[in-house]
Tab-separated table of C-alpha atoms in Angstrom:
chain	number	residue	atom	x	y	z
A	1	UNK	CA	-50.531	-36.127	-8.216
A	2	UNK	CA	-49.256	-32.355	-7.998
A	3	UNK	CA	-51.261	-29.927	-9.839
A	4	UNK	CA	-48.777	-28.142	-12.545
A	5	UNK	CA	-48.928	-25.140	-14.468
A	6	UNK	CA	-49.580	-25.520	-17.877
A	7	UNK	CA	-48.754	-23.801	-21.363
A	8	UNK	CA	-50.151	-25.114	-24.536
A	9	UNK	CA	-49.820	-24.029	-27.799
A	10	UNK	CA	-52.301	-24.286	-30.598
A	11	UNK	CA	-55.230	-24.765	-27.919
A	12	UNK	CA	-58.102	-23.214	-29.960
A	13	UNK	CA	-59.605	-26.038	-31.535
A	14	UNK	CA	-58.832	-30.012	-32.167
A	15	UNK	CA	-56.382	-31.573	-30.268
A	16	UNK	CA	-54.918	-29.086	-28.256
A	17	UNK	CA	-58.273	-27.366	-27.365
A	18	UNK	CA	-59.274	-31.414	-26.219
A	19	UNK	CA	-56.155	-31.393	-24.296
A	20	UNK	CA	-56.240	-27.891	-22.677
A	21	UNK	CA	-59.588	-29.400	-20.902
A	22	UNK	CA	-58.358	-32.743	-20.404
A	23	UNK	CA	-55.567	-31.744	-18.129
A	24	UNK	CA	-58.211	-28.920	-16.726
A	25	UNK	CA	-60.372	-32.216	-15.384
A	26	UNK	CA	-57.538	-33.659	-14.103
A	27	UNK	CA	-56.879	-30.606	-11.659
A	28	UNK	CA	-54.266	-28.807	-13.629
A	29	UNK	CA	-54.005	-24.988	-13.746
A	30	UNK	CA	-54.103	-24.942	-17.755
A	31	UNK	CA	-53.265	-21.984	-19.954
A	32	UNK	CA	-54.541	-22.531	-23.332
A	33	UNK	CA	-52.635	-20.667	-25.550
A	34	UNK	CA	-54.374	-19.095	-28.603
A	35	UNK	CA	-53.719	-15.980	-31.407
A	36	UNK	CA	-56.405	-13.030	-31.302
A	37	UNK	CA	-58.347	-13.875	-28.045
A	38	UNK	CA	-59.804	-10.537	-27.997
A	39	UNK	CA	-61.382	-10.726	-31.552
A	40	UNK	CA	-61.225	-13.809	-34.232
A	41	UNK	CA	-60.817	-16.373	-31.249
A	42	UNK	CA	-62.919	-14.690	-29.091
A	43	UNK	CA	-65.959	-16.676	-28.874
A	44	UNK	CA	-63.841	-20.090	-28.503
A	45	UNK	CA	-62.193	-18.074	-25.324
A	46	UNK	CA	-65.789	-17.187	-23.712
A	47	UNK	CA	-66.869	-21.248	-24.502
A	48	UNK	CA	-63.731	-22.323	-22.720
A	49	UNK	CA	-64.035	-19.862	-19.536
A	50	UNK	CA	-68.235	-20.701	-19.899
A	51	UNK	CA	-67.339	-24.868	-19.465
A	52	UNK	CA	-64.080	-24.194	-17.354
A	53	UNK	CA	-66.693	-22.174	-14.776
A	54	UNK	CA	-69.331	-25.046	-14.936
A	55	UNK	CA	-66.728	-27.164	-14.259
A	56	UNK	CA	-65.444	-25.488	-11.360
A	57	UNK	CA	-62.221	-26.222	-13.286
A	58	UNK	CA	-58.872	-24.087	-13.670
A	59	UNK	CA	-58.006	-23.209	-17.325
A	60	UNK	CA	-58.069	-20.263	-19.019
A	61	UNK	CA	-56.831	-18.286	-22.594
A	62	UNK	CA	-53.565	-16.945	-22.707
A	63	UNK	CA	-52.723	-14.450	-26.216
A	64	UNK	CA	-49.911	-16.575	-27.913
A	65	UNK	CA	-48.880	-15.978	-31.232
A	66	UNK	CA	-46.115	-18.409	-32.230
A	67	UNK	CA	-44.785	-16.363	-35.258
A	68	UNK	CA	-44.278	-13.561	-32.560
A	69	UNK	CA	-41.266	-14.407	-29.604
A	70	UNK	CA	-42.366	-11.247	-28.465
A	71	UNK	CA	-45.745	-12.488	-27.747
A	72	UNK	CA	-44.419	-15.549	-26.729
A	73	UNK	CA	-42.431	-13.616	-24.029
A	74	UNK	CA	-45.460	-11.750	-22.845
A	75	UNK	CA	-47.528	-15.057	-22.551
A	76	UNK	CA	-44.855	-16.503	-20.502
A	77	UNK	CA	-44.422	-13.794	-18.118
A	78	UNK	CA	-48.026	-13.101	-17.871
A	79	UNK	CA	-47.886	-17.119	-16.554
A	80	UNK	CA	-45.122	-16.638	-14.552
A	81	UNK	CA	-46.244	-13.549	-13.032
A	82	UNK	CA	-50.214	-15.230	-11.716
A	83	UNK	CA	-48.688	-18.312	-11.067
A	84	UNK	CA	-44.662	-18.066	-10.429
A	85	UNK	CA	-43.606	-20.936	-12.388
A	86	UNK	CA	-44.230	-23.232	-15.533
A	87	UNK	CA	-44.114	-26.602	-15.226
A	88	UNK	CA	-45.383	-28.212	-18.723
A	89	UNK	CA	-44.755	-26.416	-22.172
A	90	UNK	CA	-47.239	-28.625	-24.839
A	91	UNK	CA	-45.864	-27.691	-28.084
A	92	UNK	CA	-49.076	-28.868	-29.802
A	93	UNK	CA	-49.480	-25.575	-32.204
A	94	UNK	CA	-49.078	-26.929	-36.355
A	95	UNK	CA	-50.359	-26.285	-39.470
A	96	UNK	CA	-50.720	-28.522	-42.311
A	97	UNK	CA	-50.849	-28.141	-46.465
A	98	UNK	CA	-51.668	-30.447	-48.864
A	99	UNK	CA	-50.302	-29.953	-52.724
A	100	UNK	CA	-47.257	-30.922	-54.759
A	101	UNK	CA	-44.307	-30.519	-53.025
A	102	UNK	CA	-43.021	-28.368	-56.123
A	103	UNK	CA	-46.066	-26.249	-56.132
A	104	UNK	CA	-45.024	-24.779	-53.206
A	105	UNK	CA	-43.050	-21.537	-53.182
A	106	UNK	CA	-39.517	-21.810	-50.826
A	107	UNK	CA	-41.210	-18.692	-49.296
A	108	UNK	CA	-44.460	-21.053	-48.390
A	109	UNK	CA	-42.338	-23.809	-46.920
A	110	UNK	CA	-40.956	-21.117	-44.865
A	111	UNK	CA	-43.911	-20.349	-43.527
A	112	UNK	CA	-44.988	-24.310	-42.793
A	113	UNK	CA	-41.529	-24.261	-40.739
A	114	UNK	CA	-42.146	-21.180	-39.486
A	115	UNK	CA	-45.465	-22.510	-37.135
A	116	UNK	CA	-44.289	-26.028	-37.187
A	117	UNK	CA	-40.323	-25.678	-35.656
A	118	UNK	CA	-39.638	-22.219	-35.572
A	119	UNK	CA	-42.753	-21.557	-33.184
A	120	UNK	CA	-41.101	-24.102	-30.446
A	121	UNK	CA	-38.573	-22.517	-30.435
A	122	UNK	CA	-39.830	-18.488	-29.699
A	123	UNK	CA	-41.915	-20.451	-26.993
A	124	UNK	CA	-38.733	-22.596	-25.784
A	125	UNK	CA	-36.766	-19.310	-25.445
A	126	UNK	CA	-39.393	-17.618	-23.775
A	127	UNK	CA	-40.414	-20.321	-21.026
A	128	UNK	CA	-37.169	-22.604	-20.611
A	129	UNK	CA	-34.972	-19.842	-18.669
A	130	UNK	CA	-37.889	-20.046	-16.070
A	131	UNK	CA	-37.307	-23.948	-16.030
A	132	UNK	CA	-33.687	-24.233	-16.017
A	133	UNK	CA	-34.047	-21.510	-13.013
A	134	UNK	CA	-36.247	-23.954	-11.243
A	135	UNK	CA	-34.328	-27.181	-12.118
A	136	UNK	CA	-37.584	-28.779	-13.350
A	137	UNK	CA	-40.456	-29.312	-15.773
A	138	UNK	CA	-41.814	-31.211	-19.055
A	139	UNK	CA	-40.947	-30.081	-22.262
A	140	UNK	CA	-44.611	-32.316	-24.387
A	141	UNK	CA	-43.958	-32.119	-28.078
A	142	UNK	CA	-46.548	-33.555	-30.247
A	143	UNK	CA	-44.806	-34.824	-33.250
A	144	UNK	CA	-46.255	-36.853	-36.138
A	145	UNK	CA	-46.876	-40.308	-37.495
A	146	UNK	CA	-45.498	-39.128	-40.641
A	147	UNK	CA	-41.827	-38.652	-39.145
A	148	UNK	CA	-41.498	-42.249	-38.943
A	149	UNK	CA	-44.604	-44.197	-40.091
A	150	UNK	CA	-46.185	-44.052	-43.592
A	151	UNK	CA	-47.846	-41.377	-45.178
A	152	UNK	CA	-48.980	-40.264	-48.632
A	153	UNK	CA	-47.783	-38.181	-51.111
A	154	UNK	CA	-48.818	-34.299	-51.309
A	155	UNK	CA	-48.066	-33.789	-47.430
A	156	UNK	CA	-44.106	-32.592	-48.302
A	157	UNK	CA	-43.875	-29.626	-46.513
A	158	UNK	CA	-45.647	-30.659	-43.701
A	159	UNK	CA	-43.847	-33.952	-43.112
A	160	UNK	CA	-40.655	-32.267	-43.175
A	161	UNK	CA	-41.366	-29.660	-40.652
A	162	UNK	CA	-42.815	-32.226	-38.140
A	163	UNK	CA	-39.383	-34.411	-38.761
A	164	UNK	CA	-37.705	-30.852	-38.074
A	165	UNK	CA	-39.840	-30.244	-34.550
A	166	UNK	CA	-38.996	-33.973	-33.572
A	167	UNK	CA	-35.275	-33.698	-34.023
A	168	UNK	CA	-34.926	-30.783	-31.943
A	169	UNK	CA	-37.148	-32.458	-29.748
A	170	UNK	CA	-34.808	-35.164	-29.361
A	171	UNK	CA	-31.620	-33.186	-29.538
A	172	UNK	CA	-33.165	-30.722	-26.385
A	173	UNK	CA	-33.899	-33.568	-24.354
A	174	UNK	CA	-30.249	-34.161	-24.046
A	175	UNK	CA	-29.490	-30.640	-23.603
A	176	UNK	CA	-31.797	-29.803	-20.862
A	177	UNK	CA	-31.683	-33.637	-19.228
A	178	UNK	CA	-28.982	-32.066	-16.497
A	179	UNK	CA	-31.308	-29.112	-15.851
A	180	UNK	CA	-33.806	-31.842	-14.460
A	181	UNK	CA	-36.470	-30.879	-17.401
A	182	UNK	CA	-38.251	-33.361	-19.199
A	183	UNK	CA	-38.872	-34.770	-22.532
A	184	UNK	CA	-41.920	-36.766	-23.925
A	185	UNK	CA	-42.548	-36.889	-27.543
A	186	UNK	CA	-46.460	-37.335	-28.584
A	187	UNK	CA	-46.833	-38.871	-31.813
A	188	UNK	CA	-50.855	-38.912	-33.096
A	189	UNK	CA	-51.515	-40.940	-36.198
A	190	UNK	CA	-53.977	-39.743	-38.758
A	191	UNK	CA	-57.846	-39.170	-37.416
A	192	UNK	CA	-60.417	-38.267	-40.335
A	193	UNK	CA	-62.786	-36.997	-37.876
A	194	UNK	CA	-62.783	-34.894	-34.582
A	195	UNK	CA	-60.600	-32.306	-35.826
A	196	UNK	CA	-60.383	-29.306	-38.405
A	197	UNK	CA	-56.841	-30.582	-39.465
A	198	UNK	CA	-57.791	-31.307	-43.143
A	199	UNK	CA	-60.141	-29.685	-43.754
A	200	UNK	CA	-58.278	-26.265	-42.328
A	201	UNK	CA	-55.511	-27.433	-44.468
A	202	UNK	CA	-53.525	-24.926	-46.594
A	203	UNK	CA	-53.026	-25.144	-50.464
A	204	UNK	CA	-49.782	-23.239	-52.689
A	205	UNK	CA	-50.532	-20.475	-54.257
A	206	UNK	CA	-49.033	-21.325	-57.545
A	207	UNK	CA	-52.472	-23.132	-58.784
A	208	UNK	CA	-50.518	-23.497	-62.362
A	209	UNK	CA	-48.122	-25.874	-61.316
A	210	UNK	CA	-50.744	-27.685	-58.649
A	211	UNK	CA	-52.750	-28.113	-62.087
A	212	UNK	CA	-49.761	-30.016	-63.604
A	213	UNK	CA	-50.393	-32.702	-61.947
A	214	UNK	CA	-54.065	-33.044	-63.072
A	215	UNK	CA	-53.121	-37.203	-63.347
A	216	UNK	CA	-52.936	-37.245	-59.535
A	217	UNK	CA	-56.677	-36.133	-59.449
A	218	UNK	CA	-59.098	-37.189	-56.719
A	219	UNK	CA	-55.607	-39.961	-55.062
A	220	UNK	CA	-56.149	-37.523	-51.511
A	221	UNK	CA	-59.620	-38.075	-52.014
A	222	UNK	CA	-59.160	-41.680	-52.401
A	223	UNK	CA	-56.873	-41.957	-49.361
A	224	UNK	CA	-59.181	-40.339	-47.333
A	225	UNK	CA	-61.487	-42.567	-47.854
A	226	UNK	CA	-59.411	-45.507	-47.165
A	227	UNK	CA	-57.973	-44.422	-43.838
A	228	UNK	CA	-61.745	-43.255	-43.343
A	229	UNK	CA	-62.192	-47.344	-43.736
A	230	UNK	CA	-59.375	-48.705	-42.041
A	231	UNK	CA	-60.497	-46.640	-38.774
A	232	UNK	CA	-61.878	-48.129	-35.547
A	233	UNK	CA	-64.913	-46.593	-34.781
A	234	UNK	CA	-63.141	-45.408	-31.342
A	235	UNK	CA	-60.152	-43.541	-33.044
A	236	UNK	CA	-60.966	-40.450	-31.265
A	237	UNK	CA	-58.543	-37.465	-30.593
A	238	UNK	CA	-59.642	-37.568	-27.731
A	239	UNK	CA	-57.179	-41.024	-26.887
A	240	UNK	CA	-54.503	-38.195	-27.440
A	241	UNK	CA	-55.432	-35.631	-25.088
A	242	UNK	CA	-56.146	-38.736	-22.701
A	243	UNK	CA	-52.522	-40.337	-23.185
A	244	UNK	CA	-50.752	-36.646	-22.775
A	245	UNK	CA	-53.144	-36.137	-19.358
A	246	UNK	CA	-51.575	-39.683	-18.462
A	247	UNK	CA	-47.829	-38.843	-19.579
A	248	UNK	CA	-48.111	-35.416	-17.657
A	249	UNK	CA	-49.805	-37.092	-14.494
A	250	UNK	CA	-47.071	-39.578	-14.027
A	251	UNK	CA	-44.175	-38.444	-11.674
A	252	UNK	CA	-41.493	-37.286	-12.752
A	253	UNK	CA	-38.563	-40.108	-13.929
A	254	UNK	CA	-41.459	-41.994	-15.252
A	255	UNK	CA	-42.771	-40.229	-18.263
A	256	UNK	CA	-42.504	-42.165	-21.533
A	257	UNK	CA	-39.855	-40.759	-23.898
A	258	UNK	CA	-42.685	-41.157	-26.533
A	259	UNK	CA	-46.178	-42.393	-26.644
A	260	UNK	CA	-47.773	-43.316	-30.289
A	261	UNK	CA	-51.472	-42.910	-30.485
A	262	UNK	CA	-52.231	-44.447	-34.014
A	263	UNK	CA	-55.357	-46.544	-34.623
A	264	UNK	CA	-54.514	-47.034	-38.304
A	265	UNK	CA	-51.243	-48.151	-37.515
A	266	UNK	CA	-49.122	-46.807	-40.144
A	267	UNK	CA	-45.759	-48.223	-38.517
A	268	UNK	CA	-45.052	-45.651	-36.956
A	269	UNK	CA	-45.290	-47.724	-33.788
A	270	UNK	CA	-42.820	-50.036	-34.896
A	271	UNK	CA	-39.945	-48.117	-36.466
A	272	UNK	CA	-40.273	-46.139	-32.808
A	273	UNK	CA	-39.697	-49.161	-31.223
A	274	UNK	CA	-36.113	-50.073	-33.536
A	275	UNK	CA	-35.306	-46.297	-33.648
A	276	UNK	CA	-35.416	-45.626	-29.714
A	277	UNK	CA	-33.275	-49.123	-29.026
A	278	UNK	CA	-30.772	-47.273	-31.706
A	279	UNK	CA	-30.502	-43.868	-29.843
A	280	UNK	CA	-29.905	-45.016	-26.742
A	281	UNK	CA	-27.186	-47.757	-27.391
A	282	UNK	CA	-25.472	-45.001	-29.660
A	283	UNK	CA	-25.682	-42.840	-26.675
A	284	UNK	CA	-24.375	-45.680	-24.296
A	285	UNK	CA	-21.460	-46.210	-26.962
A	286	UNK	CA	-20.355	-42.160	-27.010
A	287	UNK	CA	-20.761	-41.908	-22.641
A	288	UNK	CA	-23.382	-40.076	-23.229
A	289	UNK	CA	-26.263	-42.383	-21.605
A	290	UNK	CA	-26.617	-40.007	-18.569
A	291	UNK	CA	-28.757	-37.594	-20.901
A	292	UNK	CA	-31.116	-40.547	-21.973
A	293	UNK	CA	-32.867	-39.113	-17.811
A	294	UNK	CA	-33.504	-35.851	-16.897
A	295	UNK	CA	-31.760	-35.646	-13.491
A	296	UNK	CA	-33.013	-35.478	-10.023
A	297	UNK	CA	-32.473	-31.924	-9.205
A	298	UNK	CA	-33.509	-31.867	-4.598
């Protein structure tokens, strides 16, 4: 295995905090990217460079603000310029909101989009010239269940903007397949414990119209309870920082185009399965089935 540089997004807690240390402890030179490491995130930054030193492993906080390309662009080049390359972008950073879709301002969606799509992209710009330059590297989204598997109501926004991230997912992995840069597509299902995902959630401002649909009362609460009971008592995030250590570790050519991680199995699994047999025949059909593989750039 050859030890890559690593950028993730989002790393400050949950999933891409498990991951950040994951790929750490498998020998990875992991920057864990995070907003405010200097104040509000500071004392997640000194636990991560207190177990990283323990460890005797390599990862450490980088400032990365994915509402700001300008501080994606200094994150990257402060990479690039300890380490002269980037060889894995995880786009892992997200926020969710739970409410009626209509309770939600267009201005609020905005900002759902604005962490969830628009955030790979300032990131993308900043780190992908690097990549093309160097004919090489992984490009690890992690999508959604809720793209393509069930999912109940009051997640609107949200959903959306994860189906958003994944098409451009899927539409870059064509576009950068002949720069020899990879695509993998993570797709988590729902965990009710081991992350701050719900309970972090965001709610619309507009409380009036939320209130409007009083009849709905307590139905989150009641799915929560049920996906509390339909999970294994191993669905840990922890399988998803594990699988994305695994995707990354493979060599290059044999990285899965997505993994699903989904111990509830809400279909998303399946229509994956049916949807991925569709895209690449339709690409076979249109001569296009060369962009299916990044190249082998010598």
């Amino acid at each position: 295995m050859n030890k890559s540089v690593i950028l993730i997004t989002g790393a400050s807690a949950g999933i891409g905090n498990l991951t950040a240390r994951a790929l750490a402890q498998a020998g990875h030179v992991v920057y864990a990217g995070m907003r405010d490491i200097r104040g509000r995130n500071a004392p997640k930054v000194r636990e991560l460079q207190d177990w990283s030193f323990a460890h005797g492993l390599d990862v450490r906080a980088v400032e990365l603000d994915v509402l700001s390309q300008v501080s994606a662009d200094a994150a990257t080049a402060e990479i690039i310029a300890g380490q002269g390359r980037i060889d894995v972008v995880v786009h892992n950073a997200g926020h969710l909101v739970v409410g009626p879709t209509e309770a939600f301002t267009p201005e609020e969606m905005i900002k759902v989009f604005d962490t969830n799509v628009l955030g790979a992209q300032r990131v993308n710009r900043a780190a992908l010239p690097y990549m093309r330059e160097r004919q090489s590297g992984l490009l690890l989204w992690v999508s959604s269940t809720t793209v393509r598997g069930g999912f109940p109501p009051f997640m609107g926004p949200y959903a959306a903007a994860k189906a958003a991230m994944d098409s451009i997912a899927v539409t870059q992995s064509y576009e950068l397949a002949r720069f020899g840069i990879e695509t993998s597509i993570m797709v988590p299902g729902a965990f009710t414990r081991g992350t701050d995902h719900f309970p972090n959630a965001g709610k619309p401002a507009d409380q009036k119209t939320a209130g409007a649909y009083a009849r709905y009362e307590g139905l989150m609460d009641q799915v929560g309870v049920r996906l509390s009971a339909l999970s294994p008592d191993n669905a840990d995030p922890r399988a998803v920082a594990d699988e994305m250590t695994r995707i990354v570790n493979l060599p290059a050519g044999q990285r899965p185009f997505r993994a699903v991680v989904d111990f509830i199995d809400d279909g998303a699994g399946e229509v994956s399965e049916v949807a991925e047999r569709v895209r690449e025949e339709f690409a076979r059909r249109i001569g296009i089935d060369d962009l299916l593989h990044a190249a082998v750039i010598a």
